[in-house]
Coordinates of C-alpha atoms and ligand atoms in Angstrom, one line a residue:
M26 CA 89.0 80.5 61.5
E27 CA 86.4 82.7 62.2
T28 CA 88.5 85.8 62.1
F29 CA 90.2 84.5 58.9
Q30 CA 86.7 84.2 57.4
F31 CA 85.7 87.6 58.6
L32 CA 88.6 89.4 56.9
W33 CA 87.8 87.5 53.7
I34 CA 84.1 89.3 53.9
I35 CA 85.5 92.5 54.1
C36 CA 88.0 91.9 51.1
L37 CA 85.1 91.1 49.1
L38 CA 82.6 93.8 50.1
S39 CA 85.4 96.6 50.2
G40 CA 87.6 95.6 47.4
E41 CA 91.7 96.3 47.0
L42 CA 91.6 98.9 50.1
I43 CA 91.1 96.9 52.9
C44 CA 92.8 93.9 51.4
G45 CA 95.6 95.9 50.9
G46 CA 95.4 96.4 54.3
V47 CA 95.5 92.9 55.6
A48 CA 98.8 92.7 53.3
Q49 CA 100.3 95.5 55.1
L50 CA 100.0 93.5 58.4
V51 CA 103.0 91.5 57.0
H52 CA 106.5 93.7 58.0
C53 CA 109.9 92.8 56.6
N54 CA 112.4 92.8 59.1
A55 CA 114.9 95.6 59.4
A56 CA 118.3 93.7 58.6
E57 CA 116.5 92.3 55.3
R58 CA 115.4 96.1 54.4
E59 CA 119.2 96.9 54.9
A60 CA 120.4 94.3 52.9
L61 CA 117.9 95.7 49.9
L62 CA 118.8 99.1 50.2
D63 CA 122.6 98.0 50.1
L64 CA 121.8 96.0 47.0
K65 CA 120.0 99.2 45.7
M66 CA 123.2 101.1 46.1
G67 CA 125.3 99.1 43.7
L68 CA 122.5 99.3 40.9
N69 CA 122.6 101.3 38.1
D70 CA 118.7 102.1 37.9
S71 CA 118.7 104.9 35.2
W72 CA 114.5 104.3 34.8
N73 CA 113.9 104.5 38.5
R74 CA 112.4 101.0 38.5
L75 CA 113.3 101.1 42.4
S76 CA 111.9 104.2 43.4
S77 CA 109.3 102.4 45.3
W78 CA 112.4 100.8 47.3
H79 CA 112.1 103.3 50.3
G80 CA 110.5 103.5 53.4
T81 CA 110.0 100.8 56.5
N82 CA 108.4 97.8 54.9
C83 CA 110.2 96.5 52.0
C84 CA 107.3 93.8 51.5
Q85 CA 105.5 96.5 49.7
W86 CA 108.6 97.7 47.1
S87 CA 108.3 96.7 43.9
G88 CA 109.7 93.2 42.9
I89 CA 109.8 92.1 46.5
A90 CA 107.5 89.2 48.1
C91 CA 107.5 88.1 51.9
H92 CA 106.1 85.5 53.5
N93 CA 102.5 86.3 54.6
T94 CA 103.1 85.5 58.3
T95 CA 106.8 86.1 58.9
G96 CA 107.5 88.7 56.6
A97 CA 110.7 87.0 55.6
V98 CA 111.6 87.9 51.9
L99 CA 110.8 85.1 49.5
A100 CA 111.2 86.7 46.1
V101 CA 113.3 89.4 44.1
D102 CA 111.8 89.4 40.9
L103 CA 113.7 92.2 39.0
P104 CA 113.4 90.9 35.0
N105 CA 114.1 93.3 32.6
S106 CA 110.7 94.5 31.1
S107 CA 110.2 95.7 27.7
G108 CA 109.9 99.6 27.4
R109 CA 112.2 100.1 30.1
Q110 CA 115.9 100.3 30.4
P111 CA 117.3 97.6 32.2
L112 CA 119.2 97.4 35.4
G113 CA 122.9 97.4 35.4
G114 CA 125.9 98.0 37.9
E115 CA 126.8 95.3 40.7
I116 CA 125.3 92.8 42.4
R117 CA 126.4 93.6 46.0
P118 CA 127.1 90.5 48.6
S119 CA 124.1 91.9 50.6
L120 CA 121.8 90.0 48.7
A121 CA 123.2 86.8 50.5
K122 CA 121.6 88.0 53.6
L123 CA 118.1 87.4 52.3
K124 CA 118.4 83.7 54.0
S125 CA 114.5 82.6 53.1
L126 CA 114.8 83.9 49.3
K127 CA 113.2 81.1 47.2
H128 CA 113.0 83.1 43.9
L129 CA 115.6 85.4 42.2
D130 CA 115.1 86.6 38.8
L131 CA 117.5 89.1 37.5
S132 CA 117.1 88.0 33.4
G133 CA 117.6 90.4 30.8
N134 CA 119.3 93.4 32.5
N135 CA 122.9 94.7 31.8
F136 CA 125.2 93.5 34.6
T137 CA 128.8 93.1 34.3
G138 CA 131.3 90.6 35.5
K139 CA 130.8 87.3 36.6
I140 CA 127.7 85.5 38.2
P141 CA 128.4 86.2 41.7
H142 CA 129.5 83.3 43.8
F143 CA 127.7 84.3 46.7
L144 CA 124.6 83.3 45.3
S145 CA 125.6 79.5 46.1
S146 CA 124.7 80.7 50.0
L147 CA 121.2 81.4 49.2
E148 CA 120.3 77.5 50.0
N149 CA 116.5 77.9 49.8
L150 CA 116.3 79.1 46.5
Q151 CA 114.0 77.2 44.5
Y152 CA 113.9 79.5 41.1
L153 CA 117.1 81.3 39.4
N154 CA 116.9 83.0 36.2
L155 CA 120.2 84.8 35.2
S156 CA 119.5 84.4 31.7
Y157 CA 120.6 86.9 29.7
A158 CA 121.7 89.3 32.5
G159 CA 125.1 90.4 31.3
F160 CA 127.1 88.2 33.3
S161 CA 129.8 86.5 31.7
G162 CA 132.6 83.7 32.0
A163 CA 132.6 80.6 34.0
I164 CA 129.6 79.7 35.6
P165 CA 130.4 79.3 39.2
P166 CA 130.5 75.6 40.0
N167 CA 129.6 76.1 43.4
L168 CA 125.8 77.0 42.3
G169 CA 125.8 73.1 42.7
N170 CA 125.1 73.9 46.5
L171 CA 122.0 74.6 45.9
S172 CA 120.0 71.7 46.3
S173 CA 116.5 73.0 46.6
L174 CA 116.8 74.6 43.2
Q175 CA 114.0 73.7 40.8
F176 CA 114.5 76.2 38.0
L177 CA 117.8 77.2 36.7
D178 CA 117.9 79.3 33.6
V179 CA 121.6 80.8 32.8
S180 CA 121.2 81.1 28.9
Y181 CA 123.6 83.6 27.7
W182 CA 126.2 83.4 24.8
G183 CA 128.8 85.4 27.1
L184 CA 128.6 82.3 29.8
T185 CA 130.9 79.2 29.5
V186 CA 131.1 75.8 31.5
D187 CA 134.4 73.5 31.3
N188 CA 133.2 71.1 33.4
L189 CA 129.6 70.3 34.3
E190 CA 130.1 68.0 37.3
W191 CA 128.7 70.6 39.8
V192 CA 125.2 70.3 38.1
S193 CA 124.6 66.8 39.9
G194 CA 124.4 68.6 43.1
L195 CA 120.9 70.2 42.0
L196 CA 119.0 67.2 42.9
S197 CA 115.5 69.1 43.1
L198 CA 116.2 70.3 39.6
K199 CA 113.3 70.1 37.2
Y200 CA 114.3 72.7 34.6
L201 CA 117.5 73.7 33.3
A202 CA 118.2 75.9 30.3
M203 CA 121.8 76.7 29.4
N204 CA 121.1 77.9 25.9
S205 CA 124.1 79.2 23.8
V206 CA 126.1 78.9 26.8
H207 CA 129.7 77.6 25.3
L208 CA 129.6 73.8 26.3
S209 CA 131.9 72.4 23.2
K210 CA 134.9 71.7 25.5
L211 CA 132.4 69.0 27.2
G212 CA 132.6 66.4 24.5
G213 CA 130.5 63.7 25.1
E214 CA 130.5 64.1 28.9
W215 CA 127.7 66.6 29.4
I216 CA 125.5 63.6 29.9
E217 CA 126.7 61.9 32.8
P218 CA 125.7 64.9 35.5
L219 CA 122.5 65.2 34.3
N220 CA 121.5 61.7 34.3
K221 CA 122.0 62.0 38.1
L222 CA 119.1 64.2 38.3
P223 CA 115.9 62.0 38.9
L224 CA 113.4 65.0 38.5
L225 CA 114.8 66.7 35.6
S226 CA 111.7 67.3 33.2
E227 CA 113.2 70.0 31.0
L228 CA 116.5 70.4 29.5
H229 CA 117.2 73.3 27.0
L230 CA 120.9 73.2 25.7
E231 CA 120.3 74.9 22.4
Y232 CA 123.2 76.6 20.5
C233 CA 125.4 75.4 23.1
G234 CA 128.2 73.9 20.9
L235 CA 127.5 70.8 22.3
S236 CA 130.0 68.2 20.3
G237 CA 129.3 64.7 21.3
F238 CA 127.4 61.9 23.0
S239 CA 128.0 59.2 25.3
Y240 CA 127.2 55.9 24.0
S241 CA 126.8 53.5 26.9
L242 CA 125.1 54.8 30.1
P243 CA 125.2 52.7 32.7
S244 CA 122.1 53.2 33.5
L245 CA 119.2 55.4 32.3
N246 CA 118.0 57.8 35.2
F247 CA 116.1 60.2 32.9
T248 CA 112.9 59.0 34.4
S249 CA 111.2 62.3 34.2
L250 CA 112.4 63.9 31.0
K251 CA 109.5 65.1 28.8
V252 CA 111.5 68.4 26.8
L253 CA 114.7 67.6 25.2
N254 CA 116.0 70.6 23.1
L255 CA 119.3 70.2 21.8
Q256 CA 118.9 72.3 18.5
G257 CA 122.0 73.9 16.9
S258 CA 124.6 71.6 18.5
L259 CA 127.8 70.5 16.5
F260 CA 127.3 66.8 16.9
K261 CA 128.8 65.4 14.0
A262 CA 127.9 61.7 15.3
K263 CA 125.1 59.6 15.3
L264 CA 122.4 59.6 18.1
P265 CA 122.8 57.2 20.9
T266 CA 119.8 54.4 20.8
W267 CA 119.5 54.9 24.6
L268 CA 117.9 58.3 23.7
A269 CA 115.0 56.5 22.2
N270 CA 114.5 54.6 25.3
I271 CA 113.2 57.5 27.4
S272 CA 109.8 56.7 27.6
S273 CA 108.8 60.0 29.5
L274 CA 109.6 62.3 26.2
V275 CA 107.2 64.3 25.0
S276 CA 109.3 67.0 23.0
V277 CA 112.6 66.4 21.2
D278 CA 114.4 68.8 19.1
I279 CA 117.9 68.3 17.8
G280 CA 117.8 70.1 14.5
N281 CA 120.4 71.6 12.7
S282 CA 123.0 69.7 14.9
M283 CA 125.1 67.9 12.3
L284 CA 123.9 64.7 13.4
T285 CA 124.8 61.6 11.1
G286 CA 123.8 57.8 10.7
R287 CA 120.3 56.7 11.4
I288 CA 117.2 57.7 13.1
P289 CA 116.7 55.1 15.9
L290 CA 113.7 53.5 15.1
G291 CA 112.9 53.3 19.0
F292 CA 111.5 56.8 18.8
G293 CA 108.3 55.5 16.8
E294 CA 107.9 53.5 20.0
L295 CA 107.9 56.1 22.6
P296 CA 104.7 56.3 24.3
N297 CA 104.3 59.8 25.0
L298 CA 106.2 61.5 21.9
Q299 CA 104.1 64.2 20.4
S300 CA 107.0 66.2 18.7
L301 CA 110.1 65.2 17.1
K302 CA 112.2 67.7 15.4
L303 CA 115.5 66.5 13.6
N304 CA 115.3 68.9 10.9
Y305 CA 118.3 70.2 8.9
N306 CA 121.2 67.7 9.6
L307 CA 121.8 67.1 6.1
K308 CA 123.4 63.4 6.5
L309 CA 121.0 62.0 9.0
S310 CA 119.4 59.3 7.1
A311 CA 116.4 56.6 7.8
S312 CA 114.5 54.2 5.5
C313 CA 110.8 55.9 5.7
F314 CA 109.4 52.5 5.0
Q315 CA 110.9 51.1 8.5
L316 CA 110.3 54.2 10.2
F317 CA 106.9 55.0 9.5
A318 CA 105.6 51.7 10.0
R319 CA 106.3 52.4 13.8
S320 CA 103.4 52.9 16.1
W321 CA 103.9 56.5 16.8
K322 CA 101.2 56.8 19.2
K323 CA 100.9 60.1 20.1
I324 CA 102.9 62.2 17.5
Q325 CA 101.6 65.3 16.3
I326 CA 104.5 67.2 15.0
L327 CA 107.2 65.3 12.9
D328 CA 110.0 67.8 11.2
L329 CA 112.3 65.3 9.5
S330 CA 113.1 67.9 6.5
I331 CA 116.7 68.5 5.0
N332 CA 117.9 65.1 5.7
G333 CA 118.8 62.0 3.7
L334 CA 115.5 60.1 4.2
H335 CA 115.2 57.4 1.8
G336 CA 112.6 54.4 0.6
R337 CA 109.1 54.5 0.0
L338 CA 106.1 55.9 2.4
P339 CA 104.5 52.6 3.7
T340 CA 100.7 52.0 3.7
L341 CA 100.9 52.1 7.6
L342 CA 101.6 55.8 7.6
G343 CA 98.0 56.2 7.8
N344 CA 98.2 54.8 11.4
M345 CA 99.8 57.8 12.3
T346 CA 96.5 59.6 13.0
S347 CA 97.6 62.2 15.6
L348 CA 99.8 64.0 13.1
I349 CA 98.9 67.9 12.8
H350 CA 102.3 68.8 11.1
F351 CA 104.2 66.6 8.7
D352 CA 107.3 68.3 7.2
L353 CA 109.7 65.8 5.1
H354 CA 111.0 68.4 2.1
F355 CA 114.4 68.2 1.0
N356 CA 115.1 64.4 1.4
Y357 CA 115.4 61.4 -1.1
I358 CA 111.9 59.8 -0.5
E359 CA 111.0 57.6 -3.7
G360 CA 107.4 56.3 -4.8
G361 CA 103.9 57.5 -4.4
I362 CA 102.0 58.9 -1.9
P363 CA 99.9 55.9 0.0
S364 CA 96.0 56.5 -0.4
S365 CA 96.3 55.9 3.5
I366 CA 97.4 59.2 3.6
G367 CA 93.7 60.1 3.8
K368 CA 93.2 58.6 7.3
L369 CA 95.3 61.3 8.8
S370 CA 92.3 63.5 9.5
N371 CA 94.4 66.0 12.0
L372 CA 96.4 66.9 9.5
Q373 CA 97.0 70.6 8.9
Y374 CA 100.6 70.8 7.4
I375 CA 102.3 68.4 4.9
D376 CA 105.7 69.3 3.0
L377 CA 106.9 66.9 0.5
Y378 CA 108.4 69.5 -1.4
L379 CA 112.0 68.5 -3.1
N380 CA 111.7 64.6 -2.9
N381 CA 112.0 61.7 -5.8
L382 CA 108.1 60.8 -5.4
T383 CA 106.4 60.0 -8.3
G384 CA 102.7 59.1 -9.4
S385 CA 99.7 61.2 -8.9
L386 CA 98.3 62.6 -5.6
P387 CA 95.7 60.2 -4.3
D388 CA 92.2 60.8 -4.2
S389 CA 91.8 60.5 -0.6
I390 CA 93.8 63.6 0.0
G391 CA 90.3 65.4 -0.3
Q392 CA 89.2 63.5 2.9
L393 CA 91.8 65.6 4.9
R394 CA 89.1 68.3 5.7
N395 CA 91.7 70.2 8.3
L396 CA 94.4 70.6 5.8
V397 CA 95.6 74.3 5.7
E398 CA 98.7 73.9 3.4
L399 CA 100.2 71.3 1.3
R400 CA 103.6 71.6 -0.7
L401 CA 104.7 69.4 -3.1
N402 CA 107.9 69.9 -4.9
V403 CA 107.7 73.8 -6.7
T404 CA 104.1 74.3 -6.0
C405 CA 102.6 75.5 -2.7
F406 CA 98.9 74.4 -2.7
K407 CA 96.5 76.2 -0.5
V408 CA 93.2 74.2 0.7
P409 CA 90.9 76.3 -1.4
F410 CA 92.4 74.6 -4.4
L411 CA 92.2 71.4 -3.3
L412 CA 89.5 69.9 -5.5
L413 CA 91.8 71.2 -8.3
L414 CA 94.8 69.6 -7.1
E415 CA 93.4 65.7 -8.1
T416 CA 94.4 66.4 -11.8
Y417 CA 98.2 67.6 -10.9
S418 CA 100.9 65.0 -10.8
V419 CA 103.3 65.2 -7.9
Ligands
LIG3 C1 123.7 103.3 33.6 O1 123.2 103.5 32.7 C2 123.3 104.0 31.6 C3 122.2 103.6 30.8 O2 121.7 102.1 31.0 C4 124.5 104.4 31.1 O3 124.3 104.8 30.2 C5 125.2 105.0 32.3 O4 126.6 104.8 31.8 C6 125.5 103.7 33.5 N1 126.3 104.3 34.7 C7 127.1 103.6 35.3 C8 128.1 104.1 36.3 O5 127.4 102.3 34.9
LIG4 C1 100.1 82.2 53.2 O1 100.9 81.2 52.6 C2 100.4 80.1 52.5 C3 101.3 79.2 51.5 O2 102.0 80.2 51.1 C4 99.0 80.0 52.1 O3 98.7 78.7 52.3 C5 98.2 80.6 53.3 O4 96.6 80.5 53.0 C6 98.7 82.3 53.2 N1 97.8 82.8 54.2 C7 97.2 83.5 54.3 C8 96.6 84.4 55.5 O5 97.5 84.2 53.4
LIG5 C1 116.0 94.9 28.1 O1 115.0 96.1 27.9 C2 115.1 97.0 26.8 C3 114.4 97.9 27.0 O2 113.1 97.6 26.7 C4 115.5 95.9 25.6 O3 115.7 97.0 24.6 C5 116.3 94.9 25.7 O4 116.4 94.1 24.5 C6 116.0 94.3 27.0 N1 117.1 93.1 27.0 C7 116.9 92.1 27.1 C8 117.9 90.7 27.0 O5 115.7 91.3 27.0
LIG6 C1 124.8 98.6 29.5 O1 125.9 98.9 30.6 C2 127.0 99.7 30.0 C3 128.0 99.9 30.9 O2 128.3 99.1 31.7 C4 126.3 100.9 29.1 O3 127.2 101.5 28.5 C5 125.2 100.8 28.5 O4 124.7 101.8 27.8 C6 124.1 99.6 28.9 N1 123.1 99.5 28.0 C7 122.1 99.7 28.1 C8 121.0 98.8 27.3 O5 121.7 100.1 29.0
LIG7 C1 113.7 83.4 32.6 O1 113.5 85.0 32.0 C2 113.6 84.8 30.4 C3 113.2 86.1 30.4 O2 112.6 87.1 31.3 C4 112.1 83.9 30.3 O3 111.9 84.2 28.9 C5 112.3 82.6 30.7 O4 111.7 81.6 30.4 C6 112.8 82.3 32.0 N1 113.2 80.9 32.3 C7 112.3 80.4 33.3 C8 113.1 79.0 33.9 O5 111.6 80.7 33.8
LIG8 C1 129.7 74.7 47.7 O1 130.5 74.1 46.7 C2 131.8 74.2 46.5 C3 132.4 73.4 45.3 O2 131.3 73.2 44.4 C4 132.3 73.6 48.0 O3 133.6 73.4 47.9 C5 131.8 74.1 49.1 O4 132.2 73.3 50.2 C6 130.3 74.4 49.2 N1 129.8 75.2 50.3 C7 128.6 75.0 51.0 C8 128.7 75.8 51.9 O5 128.2 73.9 50.6
LIG9 C1 121.3 57.5 39.1 O1 120.7 58.4 39.9 C2 121.0 58.2 41.3 C3 120.5 59.3 42.2 O2 120.8 60.5 41.6 C4 122.7 58.4 41.4 O3 122.8 57.8 42.5 C5 123.2 57.5 40.6 O4 124.5 57.6 40.4 C6 122.6 57.7 39.1 N1 123.3 56.8 37.7 C7 123.9 57.1 37.1 C8 124.5 56.2 36.0 O5 124.2 58.3 37.0
LIG10 C1 115.8 50.2 25.8 O1 114.5 49.6 26.7 C2 114.8 47.9 26.2 C3 113.4 47.8 27.3 O2 112.9 48.5 28.2 C4 116.2 47.4 26.9 O3 116.3 46.2 26.4 C5 117.3 48.3 25.9 O4 118.4 47.2 26.7 C6 117.3 49.1 26.3 N1 118.5 49.8 25.5 C7 119.3 50.9 25.6 C8 120.3 51.2 24.8 O5 119.3 51.1 26.8
LIG11 C1 97.2 50.3 12.0 O1 95.8 50.2 12.1 C2 94.9 49.5 12.2 C3 93.3 50.1 12.3 O2 93.6 51.5 12.2 C4 95.3 48.4 12.9 O3 94.4 47.1 12.9 C5 96.7 47.7 13.0 O4 97.0 47.0 14.1 C6 97.6 48.9 13.1 N1 99.1 48.5 12.6 C7 99.9 48.6 13.4 C8 101.4 48.3 13.2 O5 99.9 49.5 14.7
LIG12 C1 116.6 61.6 -6.8 O1 116.5 62.3 -7.7 C2 117.7 62.9 -7.9 C3 117.4 64.1 -9.2 O2 116.3 64.1 -9.9 C4 118.6 61.8 -8.5 O3 119.9 62.7 -9.0 C5 118.8 61.0 -7.5 O4 119.8 59.7 -7.8 C6 117.4 60.4 -7.0 N1 117.9 59.4 -6.0 C7 117.3 58.4 -5.8 C8 117.7 57.6 -4.4 O5 116.3 57.9 -6.5
LIG13 C1 110.9 69.0 -8.1 O1 111.4 70.4 -8.5 C2 112.8 70.4 -9.1 C3 113.2 71.8 -9.1 O2 112.3 72.5 -9.9 C4 113.0 69.7 -10.2 O3 114.6 69.8 -10.5 C5 112.8 68.0 -10.0 O4 112.8 67.7 -11.0 C6 111.4 68.3 -9.4 N1 111.2 66.9 -8.9 C7 110.2 66.1 -9.5 C8 109.9 64.5 -8.9 O5 109.3 66.4 -10.2

């Protein structure tokens, strides 16, 4: 204990030099050093990013981090960085010798071929980022063996998945991103394996060509899900009502996804929901009068533009007091703008352009002190001109 404090005092007094010396006390083991050197041999490093990869202590090489007492390699962190040439070449199986590895980031590089199947033997991995790394073809199902994995990002348009069952083996998973991966063959069956991940908090499946939903789940296991991003899907189907029953949801984006049918009213009762984007689904409908009469307790961002919303805006709209961004443009909303809109004191942006609204702008709009932009039909009004607005009809 005393020695430890002593070191800290030296560190504080003399800055980086001696602290660097303390770090040098940790030494990587020879076998892991050899594994890294072999890995380097396989790589095409035209920018010389790995020029520090020589000498005996691999713990000091760039992109490598070691355990502070055992010296075991814990992280290989080699994402493409802007302004540099990406790494290319092959990932040699020597990587699998780093048995303590917890963090592997190869994102944004220019590798070729498939995702190496031997990654599945890195059983201590907690973070794996292979997004936009150039690997293509089927994602190897044996990645499902990585039961300690908490973060997995395999986003890339060159990758495909024909069967997602393996994901249910990732029992520690908190964050999954597979943006742009071809998932269209899964139909509605992408849900079940994900529903077995009790800790899953963020799910990003944008532009994956998802083409359906399961409408009945035996039980809803998504108890931790906060962020759900499925935009750019090809559902051609209605939203399942169970989706609006996941009370942990904070942010949902299923824009541009060919949704049909009605927006489940349950979204308006989700106690934690702050952002809901269901824009640009064209045929998605809702009665505004019913939808905006829900509690919407924490809603800040609501984008339901370019859909088939109809009916009148209810006075209860004025209860959505957390609203900051409200976009309903290009729908079939009728009637007037309720004067209760003046109660939405956090509102910064409101777009009602291209609807069937009638009447005049309520005076209460003048109470919206945070308003930056108001768009109604063809004209874009900026707040400095707000006082002039009151004479304009909608
Ligand atoms: C190495 O990368 C450079 C540029 O990134 C490329 O021109 C070259 O063909 C690559 N060499 C091999 C052997 O892949
Ligand atoms: C070593 O790392 C652990 C956690 O990774 C940390 O709690 C501990 O304080 C570190 N020890 C030293 C001497 O830096
Ligand atoms: C990698 O870095 C290069 C050079 O900065 C950049 O041109 C390229 O877009 C990056 N690739 C990715 C996938 O980020
Ligand atoms: C990516 O690798 C290929 C060879 O595999 C090479 O032709 C190309 O120039 C590389 N791209 C970049 C940005 O380095
Ligand atoms: C993976 O890497 C990319 C690019 O380096 C980054 O944008 C993305 O957030 C990373 N994913 C995770 C889960 O950290
Ligand atoms: C890894 O997963 C594959 C298939 O998903 C399985 O056949 C294999 O036994 C697993 N290997 C280990 C070491 O658990
Ligand atoms: C819910 O999760 C548990 C634990 O992962 C799993 O055993 C169960 O099968 C899941 N239920 C459904 C309906 O998938
Ligand atoms: C939604 O939750 C309510 C109350 O918890 C429950 O009665 C209802 O069956 C659930 N609906 C679905 C579709 O899961
Ligand atoms: C709307 O807000 C008023 C007061 O701000 C409250 O009395 C009323 O219960 C709320 N109505 C609903 C349906 O939440
Ligand atoms: C909305 O207005 C358009 C064009 O003015 C009209 O064709 C349409 O019937 C109106 N829809 C409703 C629901 O009133
Ligand atoms: C809104 O603008 C469009 C396009 O200029 C016009 O056709 C429509 O009649 C306008 N609607 C109303 C309600 O003024």
